[in-house]
Tab-separated table of C-alpha atoms in Angstrom:
chain	number	residue	atom	x	y	z
A	162	MET	CA	105.179	65.092	107.463
A	163	ASN	CA	103.475	68.301	106.286
A	164	ARG	CA	104.619	70.523	103.325
A	165	TYR	CA	106.425	73.305	105.685
A	166	ASP	CA	108.276	70.366	107.464
A	167	ILE	CA	109.373	69.083	104.283
A	168	ASN	CA	111.021	71.904	102.505
A	169	ARG	CA	112.490	73.112	105.981
A	170	LYS	CA	114.029	69.706	106.142
A	171	ASN	CA	115.078	69.900	102.327
A	172	PHE	CA	116.678	73.242	103.082
A	173	TYR	CA	118.979	71.761	106.037
A	174	GLU	CA	119.625	68.831	104.128
A	175	ALA	CA	120.876	70.784	100.956
A	176	THR	CA	122.383	73.207	103.222
A	177	SER	CA	124.647	70.495	105.322
A	178	LEU	CA	126.213	69.446	101.839
A	179	ARG	CA	123.546	66.380	101.284
A	180	GLU	CA	121.570	65.855	98.651
A	181	PRO	CA	118.023	66.691	99.510
A	182	GLU	CA	114.608	64.810	98.440
A	183	LYS	CA	113.742	68.056	96.514
A	184	VAL	CA	116.366	70.902	95.818
A	185	PRO	CA	114.929	73.947	97.668
A	186	VAL	CA	113.760	76.387	95.143
A	187	GLY	CA	113.649	79.852	96.486
A	188	VAL	CA	112.575	83.245	95.548
A	189	ASN	CA	113.793	86.809	95.895
A	190	MET	CA	110.896	89.027	95.623
A	191	TYR	CA	109.180	92.432	96.265
A	192	GLY	CA	107.231	94.748	94.382
A	193	TRP	CA	107.396	92.871	91.417
A	194	ALA	CA	104.618	90.281	92.594
A	195	PHE	CA	102.454	93.192	92.113
A	196	HIS	CA	103.440	93.556	88.361
A	197	TYR	CA	103.137	89.412	87.948
A	198	ALA	CA	99.625	90.246	89.719
A	199	GLY	CA	98.265	93.039	87.125
A	200	VAL	CA	98.158	95.849	89.733
A	201	THR	CA	100.004	99.006	91.098
A	202	TYR	CA	101.382	98.804	94.661
A	203	ARG	CA	101.225	102.474	94.872
A	204	ASP	CA	97.494	102.042	94.043
A	205	ILE	CA	96.222	99.984	96.872
A	206	VAL	CA	99.336	100.904	99.431
A	207	ASP	CA	96.702	101.790	102.050
A	208	ASP	CA	94.669	98.739	101.753
A	209	PRO	CA	96.532	95.955	103.813
A	210	VAL	CA	94.295	93.308	102.771
A	211	ALA	CA	94.404	94.086	99.324
A	212	VAL	CA	98.271	94.315	99.517
A	213	ALA	CA	98.432	91.026	100.757
A	214	ARG	CA	95.879	89.101	98.277
A	215	GLU	CA	97.599	90.522	95.185
A	216	TYR	CA	101.147	90.017	96.353
A	217	ASP	CA	99.940	86.505	97.270
A	218	LYS	CA	99.114	85.481	93.541
A	219	PHE	CA	102.069	84.648	92.394
A	220	PHE	CA	102.752	82.202	95.009
A	221	GLN	CA	99.175	80.512	94.065
A	222	ASP	CA	100.201	80.107	90.592
A	223	VAL	CA	104.083	79.235	91.262
A	224	GLU	CA	105.382	76.250	93.472
A	225	VAL	CA	107.857	77.802	95.758
A	226	ASP	CA	109.905	75.860	98.488
A	227	CYS	CA	111.590	78.629	100.412
A	228	ALA	CA	111.571	82.338	100.904
A	229	GLN	CA	114.392	84.638	101.346
A	230	MET	CA	113.987	87.834	100.400
A	231	VAL	CA	110.502	88.356	100.269
A	232	GLY	CA	107.271	90.658	101.438
A	233	LEU	CA	106.724	94.404	100.833
A	234	PRO	CA	108.943	97.372	99.645
A	235	TRP	CA	110.467	99.946	102.034
A	236	SER	CA	107.580	101.661	103.696
A	237	VAL	CA	107.722	104.549	101.883
A	238	ARG	CA	104.554	106.009	103.830
A	239	THR	CA	105.893	105.686	107.260
A	240	TRP	CA	109.323	107.541	106.061
A	241	LYS	CA	107.082	110.643	105.070
A	242	ALA	CA	105.560	110.308	108.290
A	243	LEU	CA	108.848	110.297	109.999
A	244	GLY	CA	109.312	113.880	107.798
A	245	SER	CA	111.757	112.287	105.715
A	246	ASN	CA	111.669	112.349	101.636
A	247	ILE	CA	114.304	109.360	101.171
A	248	TYR	CA	112.299	106.743	100.030
A	249	ASP	CA	109.584	106.892	97.267
A	250	PHE	CA	107.577	104.855	94.705
A	251	GLY	CA	109.546	104.501	91.350
A	252	ALA	CA	107.862	105.529	87.900
A	253	ASP	CA	106.328	101.723	87.527
A	254	GLY	CA	104.411	102.196	91.245
A	255	ASN	CA	105.577	98.659	92.196
A	256	CYS	CA	109.123	99.591	92.843
A	257	VAL	CA	110.499	101.502	96.004
A	258	ASN	CA	113.492	103.941	95.723
A	259	HIS	CA	115.995	104.765	97.869
A	260	ILE	CA	116.520	108.418	96.664
A	261	GLN	CA	119.686	109.115	97.791
A	262	VAL	CA	120.220	112.616	96.640
A	263	ASN	CA	117.682	113.152	99.349
A	264	ASP	CA	119.824	111.827	101.922
A	265	GLN	CA	121.006	114.526	104.404
A	266	TYR	CA	124.056	112.947	105.931
A	267	LEU	CA	125.584	113.571	109.308
A	268	ASP	CA	129.103	115.321	109.880
A	269	GLU	CA	132.078	113.354	110.923
A	270	GLY	CA	131.949	114.445	114.549
A	271	ILE	CA	129.100	111.618	115.159
A	272	TYR	CA	132.084	108.986	115.228
A	273	ASP	CA	132.906	110.812	118.973
A	274	GLU	CA	129.459	111.140	119.825
A	275	ILE	CA	129.260	107.118	119.303
A	276	ILE	CA	132.667	106.269	121.021
A	277	ALA	CA	131.346	108.333	124.083
A	278	ASP	CA	127.883	106.867	124.276
A	279	ALA	CA	127.000	104.366	121.412
A	280	ASN	CA	123.583	103.525	123.058
A	281	GLY	CA	122.338	107.169	123.556
A	282	PHE	CA	123.395	107.987	119.998
A	283	ILE	CA	121.458	105.373	118.394
A	284	ASN	CA	118.460	105.373	120.612
A	285	ASN	CA	118.446	109.416	120.993
A	286	THR	CA	120.466	111.928	119.385
A	287	GLY	CA	121.164	110.183	116.492
A	288	LEU	CA	117.489	109.284	115.509
A	289	LYS	CA	116.757	113.090	115.985
A	290	ARG	CA	119.571	114.059	113.782
A	291	MET	CA	117.973	111.549	111.309
A	292	TYR	CA	114.260	111.986	111.210
A	293	PRO	CA	113.086	115.460	111.184
A	294	ILE	CA	109.748	114.963	113.229
A	295	PHE	CA	112.276	114.237	116.275
A	296	GLN	CA	113.327	117.897	115.717
A	297	GLN	CA	110.138	119.448	116.525
A	298	PRO	CA	109.031	120.176	120.597
A	299	LYS	CA	108.223	117.179	122.531
A	300	GLU	CA	104.593	116.773	122.249
A	301	GLN	CA	104.372	117.829	118.339
A	302	ALA	CA	107.055	115.427	118.373
A	303	TYR	CA	105.226	112.645	119.958
A	304	ALA	CA	102.118	113.566	117.979
A	305	SER	CA	103.963	112.757	114.909
A	306	TYR	CA	105.474	109.717	115.906
A	307	ILE	CA	101.915	108.197	116.792
A	308	GLU	CA	101.132	109.005	113.193
A	309	ALA	CA	104.215	107.427	111.749
A	310	LEU	CA	103.236	104.237	114.123
A	311	LYS	CA	99.634	104.514	112.569
A	312	GLU	CA	101.280	104.141	108.846
A	313	TYR	CA	103.782	101.714	109.972
A	314	LYS	CA	100.911	99.212	111.281
A	315	ASN	CA	99.212	99.479	108.051
A	316	TYR	CA	102.569	98.062	106.259
A	317	SER	CA	103.102	95.694	109.167
A	318	THR	CA	99.823	94.314	108.800
A	319	GLY	CA	100.022	93.704	105.578
A	320	SER	CA	103.713	91.771	105.692
A	321	ALA	CA	101.781	89.807	108.451
A	322	MET	CA	99.536	88.959	106.392
A	323	ILE	CA	101.907	87.852	103.444
A	324	SER	CA	103.923	85.857	105.996
A	325	ALA	CA	100.831	83.995	107.188
A	326	SER	CA	100.272	83.430	103.606
A	327	LEU	CA	103.396	82.092	102.516
A	328	ARG	CA	103.609	80.006	105.940
A	329	GLU	CA	100.134	78.063	105.356
A	330	LYS	CA	101.149	77.415	101.689
A	331	GLY	CA	104.221	75.297	103.296
A	332	ILE	CA	106.767	77.725	101.840
A	333	PHE	CA	109.825	77.933	104.584
A	334	SER	CA	111.137	81.082	105.110
A	335	ILE	CA	114.874	81.318	106.498
A	336	THR	CA	113.771	84.160	108.796
A	337	ASP	CA	111.559	81.617	110.776
A	338	ASP	CA	114.643	80.335	112.195
A	339	LEU	CA	116.442	83.387	113.202
A	340	ALA	CA	119.497	82.902	115.356
A	341	PHE	CA	121.206	86.391	114.981
A	342	MET	CA	121.192	88.981	112.395
A	343	TYR	CA	124.759	90.508	111.826
A	344	CYS	CA	125.720	93.167	109.332
A	345	THR	CA	129.098	94.899	109.843
A	346	SER	CA	128.634	98.200	111.946
A	347	PHE	CA	130.352	100.415	109.253
A	348	LEU	CA	126.740	99.902	107.577
A	349	LYS	CA	124.932	102.294	109.745
A	350	PHE	CA	127.989	105.013	108.352
A	351	PHE	CA	127.816	103.597	104.785
A	352	ASP	CA	124.046	103.248	104.432
A	353	LEU	CA	122.697	105.702	107.338
A	354	TYR	CA	124.619	108.271	108.776
A	355	ARG	CA	127.461	109.452	106.303
A	356	GLY	CA	126.657	107.935	102.899
A	357	ILE	CA	128.744	105.596	100.691
A	358	VAL	CA	131.238	108.275	99.515
A	359	ASN	CA	131.783	110.081	103.059
A	360	SER	CA	132.162	106.702	104.948
A	361	MET	CA	134.751	105.389	102.476
A	362	VAL	CA	136.494	108.699	102.558
A	363	ASP	CA	136.234	108.257	106.470
A	364	LEU	CA	137.767	105.100	106.154
A	365	ARG	CA	140.786	106.371	104.729
A	366	ARG	CA	141.221	109.707	106.691
A	367	ARG	CA	139.898	108.962	110.489
A	368	LYS	CA	140.549	105.118	110.032
A	369	ALA	CA	141.079	104.456	113.918
A	370	LYS	CA	137.440	106.592	115.156
A	371	VAL	CA	135.583	104.935	112.447
A	372	TYR	CA	137.085	101.237	113.807
A	373	GLU	CA	136.488	102.536	117.306
A	374	ALA	CA	132.663	103.484	116.478
A	375	CYS	CA	132.368	100.101	114.628
A	376	LYS	CA	133.612	98.260	117.666
A	377	ALA	CA	131.220	100.464	120.054
A	378	ILE	CA	128.231	99.371	118.026
A	379	ASP	CA	129.430	96.294	117.798
A	380	ALA	CA	129.515	95.984	121.589
A	381	LEU	CA	125.908	96.813	121.929
A	382	LYS	CA	124.847	94.152	119.197
A	383	GLU	CA	126.349	91.851	121.141
A	384	GLN	CA	124.902	92.790	124.193
A	385	SER	CA	121.183	92.407	122.523
A	386	LEU	CA	121.790	88.723	121.325
A	387	MET	CA	118.781	86.826	121.455
A	388	PHE	CA	120.178	83.368	122.460
A	389	ALA	CA	123.556	82.315	124.183
A	390	PRO	CA	125.294	80.049	121.595
A	391	ASP	CA	124.207	76.878	123.432
A	392	ALA	CA	121.003	77.669	124.549
A	393	LEU	CA	119.453	77.879	121.215
A	394	PRO	CA	115.671	77.010	121.128
A	395	LYS	CA	115.960	74.938	117.940
A	396	GLU	CA	118.038	72.486	116.858
A	397	ASN	CA	118.428	73.890	113.447
A	398	MET	CA	118.776	77.971	112.897
A	399	ILE	CA	120.166	80.520	110.498
A	400	GLY	CA	122.409	83.686	111.357
A	401	TYR	CA	121.489	86.231	108.670
A	402	THR	CA	123.757	89.085	106.847
A	403	VAL	CA	123.344	91.268	104.023
A	404	TYR	CA	126.065	91.974	102.404
A	405	HIS	CA	126.308	96.098	101.491
A	406	PRO	CA	130.073	97.335	101.988
A	407	GLU	CA	131.248	93.897	102.225
A	408	GLY	CA	130.244	92.866	98.624
A	409	GLY	CA	133.035	94.819	97.255
A	410	PHE	CA	133.493	98.351	98.528
A	411	PHE	CA	136.134	96.665	101.057
A	412	ASN	CA	139.205	96.104	100.952
A	413	ALA	CA	140.444	92.371	101.767
A	414	ARG	CA	141.908	94.219	104.950
A	415	GLN	CA	138.608	95.844	105.441
A	416	TYR	CA	136.586	92.936	104.975
A	417	ASP	CA	138.724	91.014	107.983
A	418	ASP	CA	138.635	93.805	110.011
A	419	LEU	CA	135.020	95.208	109.617
A	420	TYR	CA	133.235	91.863	109.270
A	421	PHE	CA	134.779	88.380	108.858
A	422	ASN	CA	136.969	88.668	112.444
A	423	ILE	CA	133.901	89.588	114.082
A	424	ILE	CA	131.794	86.686	112.799
A	425	LYS	CA	134.797	84.671	113.895
A	426	GLU	CA	134.973	86.136	117.599
A	427	THR	CA	131.498	86.452	118.205
A	428	TYR	CA	129.208	84.375	115.978
A	429	LEU	CA	131.652	81.533	115.112
A	430	PRO	CA	130.305	79.779	118.676
A	431	TYR	CA	126.796	79.895	117.046
A	432	LEU	CA	128.085	78.100	113.725
A	433	GLU	CA	130.099	75.422	115.915
A	434	ASN	CA	126.430	74.383	117.550
A	435	GLY	CA	124.605	74.012	114.241
A	436	VAL	CA	123.870	77.616	113.224
A	437	LYS	CA	124.057	78.035	109.792
A	438	LEU	CA	125.081	81.579	108.381
A	439	TYR	CA	123.179	82.988	105.476
A	440	ILE	CA	124.669	85.692	103.741
A	441	TYR	CA	122.451	87.525	101.061
A	442	GLY	CA	125.781	88.752	99.287
A	443	GLU	CA	124.994	91.587	97.448
A	444	GLY	CA	128.169	92.628	95.110
A	445	ALA	CA	131.088	90.554	94.568
A	446	HIS	CA	132.678	87.884	96.643
A	447	MET	CA	135.715	86.195	94.752
A	448	TYR	CA	138.679	87.749	96.987
A	449	THR	CA	136.755	86.929	100.275
A	450	LEU	CA	135.556	83.176	99.661
A	451	ASP	CA	138.810	81.606	100.805
A	452	ARG	CA	138.186	82.891	104.193
A	453	PHE	CA	135.151	80.727	104.709
A	454	ARG	CA	137.260	77.860	105.224
A	455	GLN	CA	138.229	79.027	108.539
A	456	LEU	CA	134.190	78.435	109.503
A	457	PRO	CA	132.862	75.135	109.894
A	458	LYS	CA	132.298	73.115	106.632
A	459	GLY	CA	128.435	73.646	105.687
A	460	SER	CA	127.669	76.434	107.947
A	461	ILE	CA	127.666	79.050	105.203
A	462	ILE	CA	124.839	79.597	102.778
A	463	LEU	CA	126.046	82.237	100.134
A	464	HIS	CA	123.610	83.992	97.939
A	465	LEU	CA	125.346	84.937	94.871
A	466	ASP	CA	124.948	88.368	93.268
A	467	SER	CA	127.400	89.045	90.344
A	468	ASP	CA	129.867	86.229	90.707
A	469	ASP	CA	130.099	83.618	88.200
A	470	PRO	CA	128.331	80.624	90.129
A	471	PHE	CA	130.379	77.953	88.243
A	472	GLN	CA	133.902	79.471	89.293
A	473	VAL	CA	132.500	80.097	92.777
A	474	SER	CA	131.760	76.400	93.098
A	475	GLU	CA	134.976	75.827	91.875
A	476	LYS	CA	136.586	77.671	94.323
A	477	ILE	CA	134.732	76.918	97.597
A	478	GLY	CA	131.986	74.466	96.398
A	479	ASP	CA	133.138	71.694	98.804
A	480	TRP	CA	132.718	73.726	101.643
A	481	ILE	CA	129.565	75.920	101.336
A	482	THR	CA	126.181	76.210	100.109
A	483	LEU	CA	125.593	78.242	96.837
A	484	SER	CA	122.338	79.848	96.388
A	485	CYS	CA	121.895	80.884	92.590
A	486	GLY	CA	120.406	79.537	89.537
A	487	ILE	CA	119.232	82.483	87.326
A	488	THR	CA	120.063	86.156	86.913
A	489	LEU	CA	117.677	89.206	86.611
A	490	ASP	CA	119.835	90.006	83.406
A	491	LEU	CA	118.561	86.672	81.818
A	492	LEU	CA	114.814	87.214	83.311
A	493	ALA	CA	114.512	90.754	82.121
A	494	GLY	CA	116.662	90.538	78.966
A	495	GLY	CA	116.951	86.824	77.710
A	496	THR	CA	115.067	84.453	75.835
A	497	LYS	CA	112.866	82.027	77.409
A	498	GLU	CA	115.257	79.308	75.974
A	499	GLN	CA	118.675	81.272	77.348
A	500	CYS	CA	116.732	81.295	81.031
A	501	VAL	CA	115.996	77.582	80.884
A	502	ASP	CA	119.268	76.510	79.691
A	503	TYR	CA	121.254	78.612	81.941
A	504	VAL	CA	118.987	76.825	85.084
A	505	LYS	CA	119.594	73.475	83.607
A	506	LYS	CA	123.340	74.412	83.758
A	507	CYS	CA	123.084	75.135	87.394
A	508	PHE	CA	121.286	72.189	88.192
A	509	ASP	CA	123.655	69.777	86.293
A	510	MET	CA	126.881	71.680	87.834
A	511	LEU	CA	125.728	72.548	91.445
A	512	ALA	CA	122.804	70.413	92.344
A	513	PRO	CA	124.886	67.034	92.697
A	514	GLY	CA	125.741	65.884	96.213
A	515	GLY	CA	123.777	69.014	97.822
A	516	GLY	CA	125.032	72.679	98.859
A	517	PHE	CA	122.814	74.561	96.314
A	518	ILE	CA	119.527	76.095	96.688
A	519	PHE	CA	117.975	77.795	93.533
A	520	ALA	CA	117.188	81.794	93.644
A	521	PRO	CA	117.412	84.632	91.211
A	522	ASN	CA	120.733	86.490	92.004
A	523	LYS	CA	118.616	89.777	92.827
A	524	THR	CA	115.411	90.484	94.703
A	525	MET	CA	112.665	91.306	91.770
A	526	CYS	CA	111.501	95.076	92.725
A	527	SER	CA	110.443	96.817	89.771
A	528	SER	CA	108.272	95.371	86.954
A	529	LYS	CA	110.893	95.635	84.231
A	530	ASP	CA	112.982	93.344	86.564
A	531	ALA	CA	111.666	89.990	84.923
A	532	LYS	CA	109.481	89.118	81.991
A	533	ILE	CA	106.571	87.366	83.266
A	534	GLU	CA	106.954	84.409	80.738
A	535	ASN	CA	110.615	83.967	81.476
A	536	VAL	CA	109.990	83.475	85.565
A	537	ILE	CA	107.055	81.107	84.747
A	538	ALA	CA	109.587	78.774	82.160
A	539	VAL	CA	112.212	79.578	85.048
A	540	TYR	CA	110.449	77.891	87.896
A	541	GLU	CA	108.986	75.421	86.049
A	542	THR	CA	112.404	73.918	84.830
A	543	ALA	CA	113.639	74.534	88.460
A	544	ASN	CA	110.946	72.650	89.739
A	545	GLU	CA	111.221	70.056	87.704
A	546	LEU	CA	114.909	69.315	87.819
A	547	SER	CA	115.009	70.139	91.443
A	548	ARG	CA	113.262	66.542	92.060
A	549	LYS	CA	115.647	64.607	89.660
A	550	HIS	CA	118.600	65.499	91.989
B	281	MET	CA	125.310	118.734	107.262
B	282	ALA	CA	126.023	121.457	109.734
B	283	LYS	CA	125.439	120.597	113.262
B	284	MET	CA	122.179	121.329	114.258
B	285	GLU	CA	120.605	122.155	117.610
B	286	LEU	CA	118.278	118.877	119.194
B	287	PRO	CA	115.708	119.424	121.346
B	288	GLU	CA	116.910	118.106	124.706
B	289	TYR	CA	114.025	115.682	125.657
B	290	ASN	CA	114.952	112.125	126.034
B	291	LEU	CA	113.485	110.099	122.875
B	292	ILE	CA	113.770	106.691	125.050
B	293	GLN	CA	111.273	108.345	127.036
B	294	LEU	CA	108.973	109.483	124.283
B	295	PHE	CA	108.812	105.845	122.951
B	296	GLU	CA	108.312	104.693	126.276
B	297	ARG	CA	105.063	107.155	127.065
B	298	ALA	CA	103.747	105.558	123.367
B	299	LYS	CA	104.246	101.861	124.496
B	300	GLU	CA	101.995	102.710	127.542
B	301	ASP	CA	99.207	104.821	125.537
B	302	PRO	CA	95.925	103.259	126.490
B	303	SER	CA	94.913	103.670	123.023
B	304	TRP	CA	96.748	100.232	122.411
B	305	GLU	CA	95.337	98.136	124.931
B	306	GLU	CA	92.964	96.288	122.613
B	307	ASP	CA	95.408	96.092	119.478
B	308	PRO	CA	97.899	93.431	119.705
B	309	VAL	CA	99.188	94.840	116.214
B	310	MET	CA	100.164	98.151	117.371
B	311	ARG	CA	101.422	96.742	120.833
B	312	ASN	CA	103.478	94.021	118.910
B	313	ILE	CA	105.108	97.044	116.533
B	314	LEU	CA	106.057	99.359	119.663
B	315	ALA	CA	107.546	96.328	121.632
B	316	GLU	CA	109.718	95.012	118.565
B	317	SER	CA	109.809	96.239	115.033
B	318	PHE	CA	109.443	99.942	114.812
B	319	LEU	CA	112.270	100.914	117.071
B	320	PHE	CA	114.449	98.595	115.254
B	321	LEU	CA	113.602	99.488	111.948
B	322	LEU	CA	114.371	103.389	113.120
B	323	GLN	CA	117.530	102.458	114.270
B	324	PHE	CA	118.629	100.539	111.163
B	325	ALA	CA	119.638	98.028	113.752
B	326	PHE	CA	121.151	95.216	111.440
């Protein structure tokens, strides 16, 4: 069996609550990889070969088994070509910032528009409102669109080279086995159309309309599912959620109405057919953990962000897999010894019996997210311990 | 944001026209982007 197949097998063993031969050691990393390589992403962004080569250096030096959130930061150049200035490089030149004060949010009338014609809004009028190039006359819009595509091609080429290189090294990426992707449809309002503040106010002032608009978007998502739950192309596959409002902005009822009940109604058949739902859990989850007992045992992989993994394990560790093991707080501000001690505690407490994969709690984006010496020590320790369980 | 006057052309037709642009005939990366990922990205289609 080659290294990729071994890593993939260990991943599904661990997440099926069985002890794997090696606990998967995972990574979440965007722009920090360039800091590690000693370059600045902004300086090489137009050269996809250099981008891929420099990003790869961390993976040449450090043993990694699985990739959770990896690749290039958001494509600043593409967004600029679309006429939008909501993304830009941070001061370090490696992190890409979402500059929310530059967002131009849409008015509350969009709920009615989406309820009337969700497809038309998402594919036509919504895009015209979001991206300034599509507010131009047709021929100018077309020319600008082609320019944006060319910028994206540059970004996409670098991304593809990185993916291929990780695969060559035998690193299993959870998106290799993607069966579906589902985040709450409210995310469109929360992150894109209305912004966090407006959309959360909308949930109080015009709840019925928000819910109806989310339902209309959910219906489109259901229509575009790649596979039927009983016709999956692989024996093991992964559904994917990134928590945004789900991880602490929703109250318990909103969490059920706008996320969890949809998982049960639409996606449970996939979980019953062996798909595992990987949740990149940004935020806090303690108040929703008990819900997972309504889903098949061993079907959930919860990546922890701000919750205490030991408390989470006590509450639900017998039922789901936890992805955790080190925090960026420690990697950035702790000593090497503190980092290593924390990793050891995670392996001691969470690895026995399976249901644990190692990963940093947040994606390493900016240069100051982690000290290089701490990261090296942490991965050496994690790889050593991962073979002992 | 105030309501804006939007141009009347249909973007879906514009995207289809880009897919059929002969410039990409020998360019599998661009064809793949046009077929799959770019619209998904614009739509924020998670």
